[in-house]
Amino acid sequence: MTRMGSIAAEAISLGQGHWAQWALAACVLVILFGLWRYVRLKNRLGSRLRAAHSRIDELSGRDALTGLVTRPEFEHALDEAVQACDRGTRKLALLYVGLDNFRPLNDGYGHRVGDAVLVEAARRLSRQVRGEPRASRLGGDEFALLVTADAASAGRAAAAVLEALQQPYEVEALDLQLTASVGIAVYPDHGSRPRLIGHAAAAMRAVKLGGGGAHALWDPAMDVDMREQAELLQELRHAVERGQLELYYQPKVDARTMQVTAAEALLRWQHPQRGMISPTIFVPLAERYGLITQIGSWVIEEACRQAAAWRKQGLRMRVAVNISGHQLRQDDLVQHIETTLHRHGIPPARLTCEITETVAMENTSVTRDAFERLRRAGLHVSIDDFGTGHSSLASLRRLPAAELKIDRAFVSDLATGERAHGIVQAIVQMARTLGMRVVAEGVETEAQRDTLVALGCDELQGYLFAKPMTAISLALWADGDGEQGPGGVFRPSLFDPTAPAPLDS
Ligand code: C2E
Ligand code: MG
Ligand code: MG
């Protein structure tokens, strides 16, 4: 073959190679496109099918998850019941039911468990109205029931509803327990037909605000409260950026030496018009409406900054912050605390995280993980308001906490009740067995102090020693310029090294 010929042959074979590659690529593209179309079509058909199912449920007037009647159907039943009431002499009560703390359960165990609880709760409610279309799921974890009753018998019906809902829920080998809040509006006593649902809902929210697990009749004051709350919430959204939040600090003292061991940071809201607002009012509001994460972050930052400033002045006590359940469920809480501590040069064991017993005992994987991460980070964990929840020794043993804080209620009952004495004694013994320190809060009298010391408490906190005060006041007080309290003996010792925390390295 001539040289020209061989070049031509090479070009042809090369060209054929390219063609083959192009053809292969085109085939792959066609297959991929086909696959993509198939998946899209399948998804579209799936969601159309689901939409069709819920549309069918909707048309049949039934909630797809629980099988209870939907809101339009319920409103229809309400219209008929009101007309029947108008014709006769009997009264009608609307019970608005909200499950307490359903959200953490749903977040912690997942939606499958949450859905199963809702289905079971709906079944129990349906039984209360004997299967009539008088029970409805109005949304999320909220239900409504219609019963023929006056105010007194509606109260009994609500008590029966609460009793039924707080029986254990056995879901996926879990044994869950919930309480509920019930608001009652009676027709015609508590308003005309259009206002009935709104009034019962306002009563339910008032019950929730008071801690839940109860029922209440609607009261005109509840509407005002709700309006005020809505206003307060709007203002709270801006409180951090407007610099209206402040931390007060209350010392904890060593029960034997009266040396100051720590200072607990307690939030205060200096409202420009309303004056100082207590955390018992705005912290629950912040928790319910998702503001606690932002406020909690500010508390951690501010407490660490203050701890560093005090260390520079020679004050070496631990600083404690209160952590709410919502914060504990935040994925990056521990990392956030660690970063803040590091930035301010504070060793982790010098920061105490106070977590209430009720939150600590929420036995979800999320709570357990959070506690484990706090332990690994070397933070000092304290179980606050201890004795009010339902801890078992077994569940306490699993928690890597260093401190139990006996609830104020037991301390104030010490003088009057044998029972409180026995409870404090039992808590101290249990803490000893588990290697935890015991702090008694709310110590107001010398008699209480003496009893608590005799019972073996490690640390005390309360108005007897000092009320919560600003950081500046605390430094002045420590310096001898502040008010002389009955615990004056321990004041100068504020400058001494503090008692070591059990997790101190
Ligand atoms: P807590 O953590 O159990 O705080 C103790 C409460 O008892 C404080 O009320 C304190 O001022 C009060 N107290 C202390 N000693 C005595 C005493 O001898 N007698 C009486 N009668 N009361 C005493 P405060 O500051 O109103 O706080 C109430 C609750 O608000 C706290 O209870 C805590 O649960 C919550 N809280 C406060 N600050 C924060 C915060 O930064 N974050 C979160 N999540 N919650 C906070
Ligand atoms: Mg506390
Ligand atoms: Mg407490």
XYZ file of C-alpha atoms and ligand atoms in Angstrom:
553
model
C 0.000 0.000 0.000
C 1.201 3.453 -0.776
C 1.879 5.869 2.037
C -1.250 7.856 1.009
C -3.298 4.664 1.076
C -2.206 3.660 4.560
C -2.983 7.185 5.937
C -6.450 6.980 4.351
C -7.071 3.514 5.882
C -5.952 4.769 9.311
C -8.295 7.794 9.013
C -11.225 5.538 8.094
C -10.595 3.168 11.028
C -10.179 6.170 13.365
C -13.386 7.631 11.998
C -15.142 4.302 12.572
C -13.822 4.323 16.190
C -15.327 7.777 16.751
C -18.620 6.701 15.235
C -18.762 3.736 17.567
C -18.058 6.000 20.570
C -20.701 8.500 19.464
C -23.230 5.766 18.971
C -22.453 4.354 22.435
C -22.752 7.794 24.060
C -26.030 8.415 22.278
C -27.383 5.057 23.482
C -26.368 5.850 27.090
C -28.028 9.266 26.822
C -31.234 7.757 25.461
C -31.269 5.180 28.284
C -30.597 7.832 30.950
C -33.287 10.081 29.520
C -35.703 7.159 29.486
C -34.868 6.321 33.118
C -35.301 9.962 34.181
C -38.698 10.135 32.429
C -39.727 6.873 34.078
C -38.773 8.018 37.617
C -40.509 11.378 37.052
C -43.613 9.727 35.785
C -43.628 7.278 38.695
C -43.229 10.088 41.257
C -45.895 12.136 39.563
C -48.271 9.185 39.492
C -47.454 8.425 43.165
C -48.190 11.946 44.328
C -51.317 12.116 42.138
C -52.456 8.859 43.711
C -51.816 10.207 47.203
C -53.591 13.467 46.362
C -56.507 11.476 44.955
C -56.676 9.404 48.164
C -56.766 12.442 50.406
C -59.272 14.093 48.065
C -61.451 10.980 48.404
C -61.048 11.214 52.213
C -61.857 14.891 52.061
C -64.944 14.290 49.959
C -66.063 11.608 52.363
C -65.514 14.157 55.148
C -62.858 12.056 56.913
C -59.335 12.956 57.991
C -56.899 10.727 56.063
C -54.762 9.848 59.116
C -57.232 9.419 61.969
C -60.515 8.764 60.219
C -62.210 11.471 62.330
C -64.470 13.925 60.525
C -62.825 16.910 58.846
C -63.389 20.494 59.922
C -66.171 21.297 57.339
C -68.040 18.165 58.380
C -67.589 19.050 62.059
C -68.804 22.617 61.491
C -71.859 21.142 59.794
C -72.510 18.895 62.834
C -72.004 21.958 65.062
C -74.612 23.947 63.065
C -77.142 21.158 63.468
C -76.401 20.775 67.193
C -76.785 24.533 67.744
C -80.135 24.534 65.924
C -81.293 21.592 68.055
C -80.195 23.531 71.149
C -82.168 26.578 70.023
C -85.280 24.443 69.609
C -84.976 22.768 73.004
C -83.629 23.533 76.452
C -80.459 21.454 76.461
C -77.043 23.028 76.276
C -74.124 22.146 74.095
C -70.432 22.115 74.989
C -67.488 22.263 72.615
C -64.330 20.674 73.985
C -61.100 21.823 72.296
C -58.391 19.260 72.995
C -54.632 19.782 72.524
C -52.055 17.104 73.273
C -49.301 18.454 75.553
C -45.680 18.193 74.401
C -46.598 16.297 71.254
C -43.925 18.099 69.210
C -40.903 16.805 71.146
C -42.354 13.309 70.950
C -42.812 13.649 67.181
C -39.295 15.109 66.749
C -37.671 12.615 69.090
C -39.247 9.346 67.970
C -40.076 10.277 64.393
C -43.288 10.852 62.465
C -44.309 7.185 62.310
C -44.532 7.018 66.096
C -46.152 10.476 66.228
C -48.796 9.418 63.682
C -49.534 6.208 65.595
C -50.088 8.245 68.788
C -52.459 10.610 66.933
C -54.426 7.664 65.530
C -54.768 6.110 68.999
C -55.699 9.450 70.603
C -58.380 9.907 67.903
C -59.739 6.407 68.590
C -60.042 7.222 72.308
C -61.746 10.549 71.583
C -64.134 8.916 69.143
C -65.196 6.523 71.905
C -66.072 9.531 74.102
C -68.731 10.571 71.575
C -69.697 6.967 70.848
C -68.506 7.096 67.253
C -70.885 9.919 66.243
C -69.470 12.523 63.807
C -68.903 14.789 66.764
C -65.147 14.369 67.092
C -62.792 16.056 64.644
C -59.087 16.585 64.116
C -58.785 20.306 63.473
C -55.097 20.122 62.663
C -51.767 18.739 63.971
C -52.330 17.560 67.526
C -55.575 19.467 68.092
C -59.040 17.950 68.240
C -62.582 19.118 68.935
C -65.503 17.267 70.519
C -69.179 18.146 70.764
C -71.129 16.969 73.781
C -74.634 17.712 74.994
C -73.824 19.226 78.366
C -74.005 22.304 80.579
C -70.887 23.786 82.232
C -70.848 21.287 85.121
C -71.345 18.135 83.061
C -68.931 19.456 80.390
C -66.273 19.588 83.138
C -66.923 15.928 83.894
C -66.764 15.064 80.182
C -63.433 16.922 79.911
C -62.074 15.029 82.925
C -63.046 11.757 81.224
C -61.267 12.895 78.025
C -58.104 13.733 79.987
C -58.230 10.375 81.760
C -58.606 8.512 78.454
C -55.777 10.415 76.737
C -53.229 10.008 79.474
C -53.354 6.193 79.461
C -50.051 4.785 78.090
C -49.628 4.558 74.317
C -47.914 1.340 73.250
C -46.251 2.126 69.944
C -43.410 0.109 68.348
C -42.403 -1.477 71.680
C -42.405 1.960 73.343
C -44.544 2.828 76.320
C -45.381 6.510 75.862
C -47.338 8.778 78.134
C -48.942 12.125 77.295
C -51.180 14.630 78.998
C -53.633 16.946 77.282
C -55.213 20.371 77.733
C -58.936 20.867 77.252
C -60.712 24.192 76.748
C -64.509 24.269 77.065
C -67.026 26.685 75.545
C -70.733 26.142 76.318
C -73.498 27.226 73.936
C -75.252 29.628 74.445
C -73.548 30.777 77.715
C -70.107 31.433 76.205
C -71.011 33.095 72.929
C -72.783 32.701 69.623
C -72.156 29.882 67.165
C -69.354 31.613 65.162
C -67.293 32.299 68.298
C -67.622 28.878 69.906
C -64.553 27.166 68.425
C -62.346 30.255 68.973
C -63.400 30.554 72.611
C -62.817 26.873 73.364
C -59.376 27.140 71.679
C -58.490 30.205 73.789
C -59.447 28.273 76.949
C -57.274 25.345 75.802
C -54.297 27.695 75.272
C -54.798 29.182 78.720
C -54.629 25.661 80.191
C -51.411 24.994 78.243
C -49.890 28.206 79.542
C -50.541 26.982 83.068
C -48.611 23.776 82.381
C -51.304 21.609 80.718
C -52.862 18.366 81.951
C -56.125 20.069 82.947
C -59.370 21.559 81.631
C -60.882 25.042 81.877
C -64.084 26.823 80.939
C -63.732 29.816 78.652
C -63.563 33.174 80.418
C -63.680 36.617 78.692
C -60.316 37.468 80.301
C -58.717 34.687 78.257
C -59.181 36.637 75.009
C -57.421 39.656 76.494
C -54.603 37.394 77.720
C -54.168 35.960 74.240
C -54.030 39.429 72.678
C -51.494 40.537 75.249
C -49.457 37.441 74.637
C -49.418 38.043 70.901
C -48.155 41.580 71.542
C -45.522 40.375 73.984
C -44.345 37.810 71.473
C -43.880 40.467 68.780
C -41.796 42.543 71.185
C -39.804 39.538 72.383
C -38.719 38.892 68.783
C -36.780 42.159 68.928
C -35.695 42.052 72.583
C -32.273 40.494 71.875
C -31.260 42.894 69.091
C -32.573 45.882 71.062
C -30.410 44.865 74.034
C -33.371 44.488 76.398
C -32.350 41.121 77.803
C -30.027 40.928 80.771
C -28.573 38.195 82.945
C -28.871 38.377 86.708
C -26.689 36.093 88.795
C -27.508 34.235 92.008
C -24.690 32.608 94.002
C -24.588 28.974 95.160
C -22.567 28.444 98.342
C -20.731 25.469 99.802
C -22.907 24.122 102.655
C -19.968 23.575 105.019
C -17.562 26.414 104.297
C -20.107 28.953 102.996
C -17.663 29.630 100.178
C -19.264 30.729 96.912
C -18.987 27.907 94.423
C -21.011 29.146 91.494
C -23.351 31.814 90.147
C -26.513 30.861 88.250
C -27.400 33.121 85.324
C -31.108 34.020 85.337
C -32.698 35.878 82.433
C -34.431 39.213 82.882
C -36.275 41.247 80.239
C -36.076 44.973 80.834
C -39.139 46.046 78.872
C -39.176 49.784 78.043
C -42.879 50.180 78.978
C -43.815 47.181 81.071
C -40.725 47.214 83.296
C -38.928 44.048 84.350
C -40.571 40.881 83.012
C -39.956 37.546 84.759
C -38.533 34.579 82.813
C -41.474 32.489 84.079
C -43.608 34.589 81.705
C -41.453 34.993 78.617
C -39.320 31.800 78.584
C -42.375 29.513 78.058
C -43.552 31.924 75.331
C -40.127 31.815 73.664
C -40.140 28.012 73.897
C -43.578 27.674 72.332
C -42.924 30.027 69.432
C -39.418 28.939 68.511
C -37.476 31.911 69.911
C -35.666 30.052 72.671
C -32.808 28.902 70.427
C -31.840 32.490 69.606
C -32.337 33.687 73.199
C -30.553 30.617 74.607
C -27.533 31.265 72.352
C -27.385 34.820 73.622
C -27.492 33.530 77.235
C -24.583 31.140 76.603
C -22.514 33.854 74.927
C -23.235 36.425 77.635
C -22.625 34.014 80.546
C -19.262 32.921 79.064
C -18.247 36.519 78.447
C -19.120 37.364 82.063
C -17.317 34.289 83.416
C -14.158 35.399 81.560
C -14.499 38.980 82.873
C -14.885 37.681 86.449
C -11.870 35.408 86.084
C -9.838 38.446 85.062
C -11.006 40.160 88.278
C -9.999 37.111 90.342
C -13.524 35.750 90.893
C -13.314 32.076 90.118
C -16.794 30.614 90.675
C -18.448 28.359 88.134
C -21.203 29.946 86.048
C -24.465 28.075 85.501
C -26.924 28.540 82.634
C -30.426 27.114 82.287
C -30.888 25.055 79.129
C -34.406 24.467 77.853
C -35.661 21.255 76.275
C -35.826 22.877 72.836
C -32.159 23.832 73.045
C -31.254 20.298 74.076
C -32.872 19.003 70.902
C -30.748 21.369 68.811
C -28.135 19.328 66.901
C -25.303 21.795 67.329
C -25.932 22.844 70.963
C -22.823 21.220 72.447
C -20.619 22.376 69.591
C -21.972 25.889 70.026
C -21.212 25.822 73.779
C -17.707 24.444 73.160
C -16.896 27.122 70.571
C -18.152 29.883 72.876
C -16.187 28.553 75.870
C -13.062 28.268 73.750
C -13.448 31.818 72.437
C -13.602 33.146 75.999
C -10.886 30.833 77.355
C -13.149 29.065 79.889
C -12.554 25.355 80.681
C -15.743 23.304 80.012
C -16.009 22.042 83.616
C -16.422 25.653 84.788
C -19.775 25.924 83.001
C -22.801 24.223 84.532
C -25.775 23.384 82.315
C -28.964 23.235 84.393
C -31.566 21.035 82.753
C -34.922 20.459 84.464
C -35.745 16.959 85.619
C -38.843 16.812 83.395
C -36.727 17.511 80.291
C -33.923 15.192 81.422
C -36.376 12.332 81.855
C -37.842 12.654 78.350
C -36.456 9.297 77.462
C -35.955 9.936 73.767
C -32.866 9.085 71.772
C -32.401 12.815 71.135
C -32.229 13.623 74.877
C -29.910 10.682 75.556
C -27.576 11.720 72.725
C -27.511 15.322 73.924
C -26.573 14.240 77.461
C -23.875 11.966 76.117
C -22.413 14.813 74.036
C -22.477 17.159 77.052
C -20.595 14.525 79.044
C -17.983 13.970 76.342
C -17.431 17.730 76.115
C -16.625 17.714 79.865
C -19.436 20.091 80.831
C -20.883 20.092 84.347
C -24.534 18.983 84.135
C -27.086 19.707 86.853
C -30.645 18.324 87.062
C -32.794 21.312 88.062
C -36.100 21.311 89.987
C -35.403 17.759 91.091
C -38.257 15.885 92.775
C -41.033 17.352 90.615
C -40.613 14.896 87.728
C -40.779 11.136 87.779
C -37.184 9.958 87.767
C -36.399 6.378 88.523
C -33.049 5.389 89.962
C -32.392 3.433 86.769
C -32.984 6.409 84.489
C -30.896 8.694 86.706
C -28.013 6.235 86.604
C -27.894 6.489 82.843
C -27.582 10.287 82.934
C -24.055 11.638 83.151
C -25.105 14.442 85.526
C -22.835 15.739 88.295
C -25.433 17.555 90.382
C -29.046 17.314 91.563
C -30.851 20.530 92.500
C -33.648 19.840 94.953
C -36.768 21.770 93.996
C -37.673 24.827 96.062
C -41.049 23.315 97.014
C -39.388 20.667 99.230
C -37.135 23.247 100.870
C -40.065 25.522 101.747
C -42.059 22.548 103.091
C -39.192 21.471 105.378
C -40.497 23.342 108.421
C -44.063 22.121 108.076
C -43.935 18.608 106.728
C -42.302 15.349 107.784
C -42.747 14.257 104.189
C -40.498 16.983 102.722
C -37.823 16.054 105.269
C -38.009 12.409 104.188
C -37.907 13.339 100.490
C -34.806 15.534 100.884
C -33.121 12.768 102.893
C -33.950 10.200 100.189
C -32.668 12.502 97.411
C -29.371 13.065 99.261
C -28.913 9.309 99.781
C -29.705 8.578 96.136
C -27.267 11.263 94.959
C -24.551 9.832 97.226
C -25.062 6.370 95.704
C -24.714 7.836 92.234
C -21.721 10.032 93.104
C -23.613 13.279 92.490
C -23.541 16.524 94.440
C -26.762 17.888 95.919
C -27.764 21.546 95.768
C -30.823 22.865 97.626
C -32.457 25.900 96.019
C -34.854 28.430 97.526
C -33.224 28.505 100.984
C -34.847 31.431 102.764
C -34.417 30.809 106.496
C -31.617 29.836 108.839
C -33.707 26.897 110.075
C -33.938 25.562 106.501
C -30.199 26.067 106.051
C -29.405 24.143 109.263
C -31.697 21.239 108.349
C -30.263 21.018 104.824
C -26.694 21.053 106.131
C -27.579 18.339 108.680
C -29.176 16.263 105.911
C -25.915 16.393 103.960
C -26.587 18.829 101.086
C -23.374 19.978 99.399
C -24.417 23.405 98.182
C -27.161 25.898 99.012
C -28.793 28.684 97.071
C -31.529 31.110 98.045
C -32.591 34.526 99.265
C -30.972 33.801 102.665
C -27.590 34.199 101.007
C -28.364 36.491 98.075
C -31.116 37.306 95.614
C -30.314 37.240 91.885
C -28.471 40.485 91.009
C -26.696 42.158 88.116
C -23.120 41.132 87.344
C -21.905 44.542 88.540
C -23.831 44.243 91.817
C -22.385 40.777 92.359
C -18.829 42.072 91.954
C -19.555 45.029 94.295
C -21.259 42.745 96.786
C -18.272 40.448 96.675
C -15.991 43.412 97.139
C -17.743 44.410 100.362
C -19.515 47.458 98.921
C -22.796 45.647 98.506
C -25.533 45.034 100.995
C -24.482 42.925 103.975
C -26.639 39.783 103.997
C -27.030 37.208 106.758
C -24.432 35.130 104.968
C -21.839 37.949 105.204
C -19.262 35.436 106.373
C -18.783 33.985 102.936
C -18.454 37.246 101.054
C -14.698 37.715 101.072
C -14.215 34.080 100.124
C -15.642 34.855 96.707
C -12.074 35.622 95.703
C -10.794 32.229 96.862
C -10.490 29.304 94.497
C -13.890 27.615 94.366
C -14.643 24.055 95.400
C -13.735 21.703 92.552
C -16.567 20.489 90.335
C -16.740 16.686 90.133
C -15.966 16.779 86.431
C -13.063 19.203 86.809
C -9.944 17.976 85.156
P -34.747 27.988 88.121
O -33.637 27.719 87.180
O -35.176 26.850 88.977
O -34.310 29.236 88.974
C -34.633 29.436 90.306
C -35.713 30.473 90.476
O -36.003 30.622 91.862
C -35.284 31.869 90.034
O -36.448 32.529 89.568
C -34.803 32.503 91.322
O -34.856 33.910 91.298
C -35.796 31.947 92.297
N -35.249 31.876 93.658
C -33.973 31.692 94.032
N -33.851 31.665 95.371
C -35.091 31.836 95.874
C -35.622 31.895 97.203
O -34.933 31.790 98.190
N -36.978 32.055 97.309
C -37.782 32.185 96.233
N -39.077 32.366 96.430
N -37.308 32.140 94.955
C -35.985 31.947 94.793
P -36.439 33.311 88.204
O -35.180 34.050 88.039
O -37.738 34.025 88.114
O -36.406 32.134 87.134
C -37.475 31.263 87.019
C -37.189 30.171 86.057
O -37.069 30.678 84.723
C -35.881 29.440 86.317
O -36.056 28.495 87.341
C -35.631 28.805 84.959
O -36.381 27.619 84.831
C -36.207 29.835 84.002
N -35.077 30.604 83.443
C -34.430 31.666 83.944
N -33.426 32.050 83.134
C -33.423 31.192 82.089
C -32.613 31.044 80.903
O -31.625 31.753 80.659
N -32.938 30.038 80.042
C -33.996 29.188 80.296
N -34.250 28.216 79.401
N -34.753 29.291 81.396
C -34.476 30.285 82.287
Mg -31.914 26.768 87.330
Mg -34.802 25.341 89.888
